GROMACS .gro file of N, CA and C in nm:
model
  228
    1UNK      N    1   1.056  -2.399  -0.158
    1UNK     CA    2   0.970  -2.289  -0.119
    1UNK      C    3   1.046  -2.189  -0.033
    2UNK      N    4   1.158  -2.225   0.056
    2UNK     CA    5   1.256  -2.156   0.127
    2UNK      C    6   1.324  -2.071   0.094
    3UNK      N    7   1.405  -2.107  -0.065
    3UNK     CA    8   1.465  -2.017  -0.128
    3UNK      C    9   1.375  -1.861  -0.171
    4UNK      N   10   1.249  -1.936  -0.242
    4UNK     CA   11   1.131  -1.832  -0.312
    4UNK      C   12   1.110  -1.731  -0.242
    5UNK      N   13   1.084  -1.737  -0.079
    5UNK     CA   14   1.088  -1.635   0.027
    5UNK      C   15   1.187  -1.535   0.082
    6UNK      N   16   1.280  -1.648   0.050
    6UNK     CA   17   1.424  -1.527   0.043
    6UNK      C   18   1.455  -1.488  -0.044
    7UNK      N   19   1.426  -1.487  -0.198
    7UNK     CA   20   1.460  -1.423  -0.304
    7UNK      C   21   1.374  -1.285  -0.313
    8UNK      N   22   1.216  -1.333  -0.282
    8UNK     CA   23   1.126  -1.211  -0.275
    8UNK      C   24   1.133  -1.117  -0.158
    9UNK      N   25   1.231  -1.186  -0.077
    9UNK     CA   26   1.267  -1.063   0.063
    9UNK      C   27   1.381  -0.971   0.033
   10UNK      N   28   1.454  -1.054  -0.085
   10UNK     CA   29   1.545  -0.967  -0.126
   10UNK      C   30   1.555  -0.864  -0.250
   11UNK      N   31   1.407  -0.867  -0.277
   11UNK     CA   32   1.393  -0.759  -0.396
   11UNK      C   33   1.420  -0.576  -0.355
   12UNK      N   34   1.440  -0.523  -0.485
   12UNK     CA   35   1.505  -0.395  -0.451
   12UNK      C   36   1.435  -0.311  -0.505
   13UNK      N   37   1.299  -0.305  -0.492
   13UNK     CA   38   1.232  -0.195  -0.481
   13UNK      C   39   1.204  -0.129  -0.351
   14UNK      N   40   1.190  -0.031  -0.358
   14UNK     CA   41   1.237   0.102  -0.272
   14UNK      C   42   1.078   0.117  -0.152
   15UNK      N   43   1.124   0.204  -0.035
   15UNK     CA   44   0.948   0.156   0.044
   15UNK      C   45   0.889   0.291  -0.071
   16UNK      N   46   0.947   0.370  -0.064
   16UNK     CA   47   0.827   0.486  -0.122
   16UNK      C   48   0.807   0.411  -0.256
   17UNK      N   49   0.893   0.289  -0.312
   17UNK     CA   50   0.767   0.273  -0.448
   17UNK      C   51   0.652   0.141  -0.413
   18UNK      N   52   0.738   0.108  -0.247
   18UNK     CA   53   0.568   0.034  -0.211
   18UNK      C   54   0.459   0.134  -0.189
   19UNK      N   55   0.515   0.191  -0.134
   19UNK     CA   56   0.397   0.248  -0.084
   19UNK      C   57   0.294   0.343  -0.177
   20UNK      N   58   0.353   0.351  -0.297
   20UNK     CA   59   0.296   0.462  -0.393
   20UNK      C   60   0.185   0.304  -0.487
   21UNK      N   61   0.279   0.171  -0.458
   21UNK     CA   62   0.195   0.070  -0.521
   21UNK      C   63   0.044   0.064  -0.487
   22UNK      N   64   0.078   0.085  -0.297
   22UNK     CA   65  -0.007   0.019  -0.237
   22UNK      C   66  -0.099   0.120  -0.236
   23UNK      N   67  -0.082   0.288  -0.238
   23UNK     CA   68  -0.181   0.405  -0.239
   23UNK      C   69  -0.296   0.360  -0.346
   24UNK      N   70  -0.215   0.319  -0.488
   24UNK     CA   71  -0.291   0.319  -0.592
   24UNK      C   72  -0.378   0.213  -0.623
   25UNK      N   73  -0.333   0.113  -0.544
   25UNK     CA   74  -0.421  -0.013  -0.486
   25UNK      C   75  -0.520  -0.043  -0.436
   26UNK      N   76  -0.555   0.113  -0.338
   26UNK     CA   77  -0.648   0.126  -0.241
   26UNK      C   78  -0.766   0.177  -0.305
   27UNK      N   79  -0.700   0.281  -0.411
   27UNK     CA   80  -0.794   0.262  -0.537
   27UNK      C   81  -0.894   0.194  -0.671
   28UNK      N   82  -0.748   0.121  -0.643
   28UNK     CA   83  -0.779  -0.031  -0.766
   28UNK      C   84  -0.764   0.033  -0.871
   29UNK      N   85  -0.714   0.120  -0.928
   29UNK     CA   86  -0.659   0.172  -1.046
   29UNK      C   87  -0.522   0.113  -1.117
   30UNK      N   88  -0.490   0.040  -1.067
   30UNK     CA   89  -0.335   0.002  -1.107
   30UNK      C   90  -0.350  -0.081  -1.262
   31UNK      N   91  -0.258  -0.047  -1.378
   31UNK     CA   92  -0.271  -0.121  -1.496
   31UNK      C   93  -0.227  -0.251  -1.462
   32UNK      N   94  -0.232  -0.307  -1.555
   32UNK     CA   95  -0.223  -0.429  -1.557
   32UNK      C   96  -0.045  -0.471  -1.577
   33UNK      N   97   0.035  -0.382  -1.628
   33UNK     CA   98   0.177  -0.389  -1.686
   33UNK      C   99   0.251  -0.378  -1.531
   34UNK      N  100   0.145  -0.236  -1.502
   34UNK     CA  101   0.248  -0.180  -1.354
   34UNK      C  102   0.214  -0.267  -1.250
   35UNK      N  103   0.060  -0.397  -1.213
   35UNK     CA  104   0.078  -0.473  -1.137
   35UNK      C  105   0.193  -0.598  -1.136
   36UNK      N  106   0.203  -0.593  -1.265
   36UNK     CA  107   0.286  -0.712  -1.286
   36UNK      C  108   0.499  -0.673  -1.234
   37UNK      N  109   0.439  -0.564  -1.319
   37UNK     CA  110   0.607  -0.491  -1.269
   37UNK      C  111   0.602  -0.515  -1.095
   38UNK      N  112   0.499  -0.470  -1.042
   38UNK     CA  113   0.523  -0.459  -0.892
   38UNK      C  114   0.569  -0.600  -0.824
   39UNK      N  115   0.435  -0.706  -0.912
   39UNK     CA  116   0.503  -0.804  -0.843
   39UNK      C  117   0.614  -0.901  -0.846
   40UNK      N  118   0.701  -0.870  -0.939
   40UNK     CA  119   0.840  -0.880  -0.949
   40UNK      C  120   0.942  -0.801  -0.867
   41UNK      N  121   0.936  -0.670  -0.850
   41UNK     CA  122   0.994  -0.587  -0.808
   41UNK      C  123   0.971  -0.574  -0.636
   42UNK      N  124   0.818  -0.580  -0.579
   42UNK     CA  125   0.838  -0.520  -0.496
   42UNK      C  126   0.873  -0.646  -0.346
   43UNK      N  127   0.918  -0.582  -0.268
   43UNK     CA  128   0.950  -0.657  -0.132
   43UNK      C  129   0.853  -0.718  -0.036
   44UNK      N  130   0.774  -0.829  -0.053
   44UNK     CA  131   0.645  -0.883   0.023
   44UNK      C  132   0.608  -0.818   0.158
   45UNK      N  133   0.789  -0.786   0.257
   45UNK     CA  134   0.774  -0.735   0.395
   45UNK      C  135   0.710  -0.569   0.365
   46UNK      N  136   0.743  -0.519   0.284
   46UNK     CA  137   0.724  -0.377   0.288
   46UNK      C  138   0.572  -0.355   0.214
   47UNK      N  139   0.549  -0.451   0.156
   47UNK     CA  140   0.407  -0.442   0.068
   47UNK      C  141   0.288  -0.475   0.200
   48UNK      N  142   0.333  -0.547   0.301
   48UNK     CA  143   0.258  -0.579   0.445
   48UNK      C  144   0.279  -0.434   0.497
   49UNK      N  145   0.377  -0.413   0.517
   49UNK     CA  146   0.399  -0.255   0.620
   49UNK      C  147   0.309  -0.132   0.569
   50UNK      N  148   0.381  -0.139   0.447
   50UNK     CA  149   0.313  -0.012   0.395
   50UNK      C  150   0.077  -0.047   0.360
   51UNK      N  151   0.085  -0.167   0.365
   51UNK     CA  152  -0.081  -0.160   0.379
   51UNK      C  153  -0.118  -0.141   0.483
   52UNK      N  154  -0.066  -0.237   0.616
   52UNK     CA  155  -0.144  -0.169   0.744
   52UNK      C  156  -0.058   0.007   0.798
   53UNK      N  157  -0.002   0.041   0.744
   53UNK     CA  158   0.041   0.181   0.716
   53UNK      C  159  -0.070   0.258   0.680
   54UNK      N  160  -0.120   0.208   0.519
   54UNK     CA  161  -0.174   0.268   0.462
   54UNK      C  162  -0.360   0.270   0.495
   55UNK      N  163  -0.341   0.131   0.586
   55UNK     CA  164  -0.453   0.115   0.595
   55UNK      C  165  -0.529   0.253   0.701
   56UNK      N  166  -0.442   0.234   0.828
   56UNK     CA  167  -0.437   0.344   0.964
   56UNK      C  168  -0.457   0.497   0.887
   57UNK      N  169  -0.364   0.508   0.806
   57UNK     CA  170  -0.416   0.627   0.766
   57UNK      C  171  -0.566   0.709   0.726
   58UNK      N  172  -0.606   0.552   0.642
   58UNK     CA  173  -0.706   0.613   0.621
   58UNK      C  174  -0.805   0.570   0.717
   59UNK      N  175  -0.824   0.484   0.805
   59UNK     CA  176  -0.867   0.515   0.926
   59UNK      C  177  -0.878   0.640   0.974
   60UNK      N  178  -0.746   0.684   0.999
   60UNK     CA  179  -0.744   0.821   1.096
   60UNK      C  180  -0.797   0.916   1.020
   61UNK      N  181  -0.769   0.932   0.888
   61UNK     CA  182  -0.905   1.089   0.799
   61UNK      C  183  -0.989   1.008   0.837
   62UNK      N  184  -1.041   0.918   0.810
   62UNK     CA  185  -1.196   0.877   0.844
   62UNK      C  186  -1.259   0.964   0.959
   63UNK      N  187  -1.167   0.882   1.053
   63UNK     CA  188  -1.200   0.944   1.165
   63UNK      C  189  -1.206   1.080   1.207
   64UNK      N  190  -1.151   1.161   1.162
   64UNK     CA  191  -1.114   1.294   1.155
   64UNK      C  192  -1.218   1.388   1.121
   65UNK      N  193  -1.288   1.317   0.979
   65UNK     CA  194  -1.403   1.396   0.875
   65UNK      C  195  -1.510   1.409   0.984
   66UNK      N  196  -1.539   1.289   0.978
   66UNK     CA  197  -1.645   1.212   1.155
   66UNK      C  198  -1.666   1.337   1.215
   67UNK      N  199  -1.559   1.320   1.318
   67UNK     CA  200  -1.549   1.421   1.380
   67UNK      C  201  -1.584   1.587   1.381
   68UNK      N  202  -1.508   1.628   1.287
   68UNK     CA  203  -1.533   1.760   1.228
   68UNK      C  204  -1.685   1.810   1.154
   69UNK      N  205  -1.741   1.704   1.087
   69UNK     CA  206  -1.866   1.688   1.054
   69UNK      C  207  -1.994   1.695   1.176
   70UNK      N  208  -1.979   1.624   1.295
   70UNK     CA  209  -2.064   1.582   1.413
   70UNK      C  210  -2.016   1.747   1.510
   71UNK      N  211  -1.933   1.773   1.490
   71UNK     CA  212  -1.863   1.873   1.612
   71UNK      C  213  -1.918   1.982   1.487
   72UNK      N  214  -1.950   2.007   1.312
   72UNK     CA  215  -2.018   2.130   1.315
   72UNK      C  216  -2.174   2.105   1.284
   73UNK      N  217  -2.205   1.954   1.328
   73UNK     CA  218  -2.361   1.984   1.317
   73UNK      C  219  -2.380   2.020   1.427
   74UNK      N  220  -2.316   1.989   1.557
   74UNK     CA  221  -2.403   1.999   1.711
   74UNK      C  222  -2.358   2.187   1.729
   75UNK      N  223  -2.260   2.239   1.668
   75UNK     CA  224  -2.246   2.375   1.690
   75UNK      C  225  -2.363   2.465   1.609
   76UNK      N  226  -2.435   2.369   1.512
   76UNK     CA  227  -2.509   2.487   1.423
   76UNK      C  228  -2.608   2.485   1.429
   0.00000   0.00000   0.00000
């Protein structure tokens, strides 16, 4: 099981093609060919980074819309 972790730490996919995995993920749109490609290809550490990455982000528009929404009902 030791080796398996270091083989998948040593994969060489790139962060921007985690992170373009993990965008399209958040969607759940991903085919079925390109999940499989990913999970050969992509790097387990960077597939963690780039979700709570990806996750914060969309936190923060969340938060943002919120905001901008509440700040132009109380102005109008």
């Amino acid at each position: 099981m030791n080796d398996e972790l270091k083989q998948a730490a040593q994969r060489k996919a790139s962060f921007g093609a985690t992170m373009k995995a993990v965008f399209w993920s958040f969607f759940g749109v991903r085919k079925r060919k390109d999940y499989e490609s990913d999970a050969a290809r992509l790097n387990p550490v960077h597939v963690i980074i780039a979700g709570i990455l990806g996750a914060a982000i969309f936190v923060a528009v969340l938060v943002s819309i919120v905001k901008l929404v509440v700040r132009g009902a109380a102005g109008g």
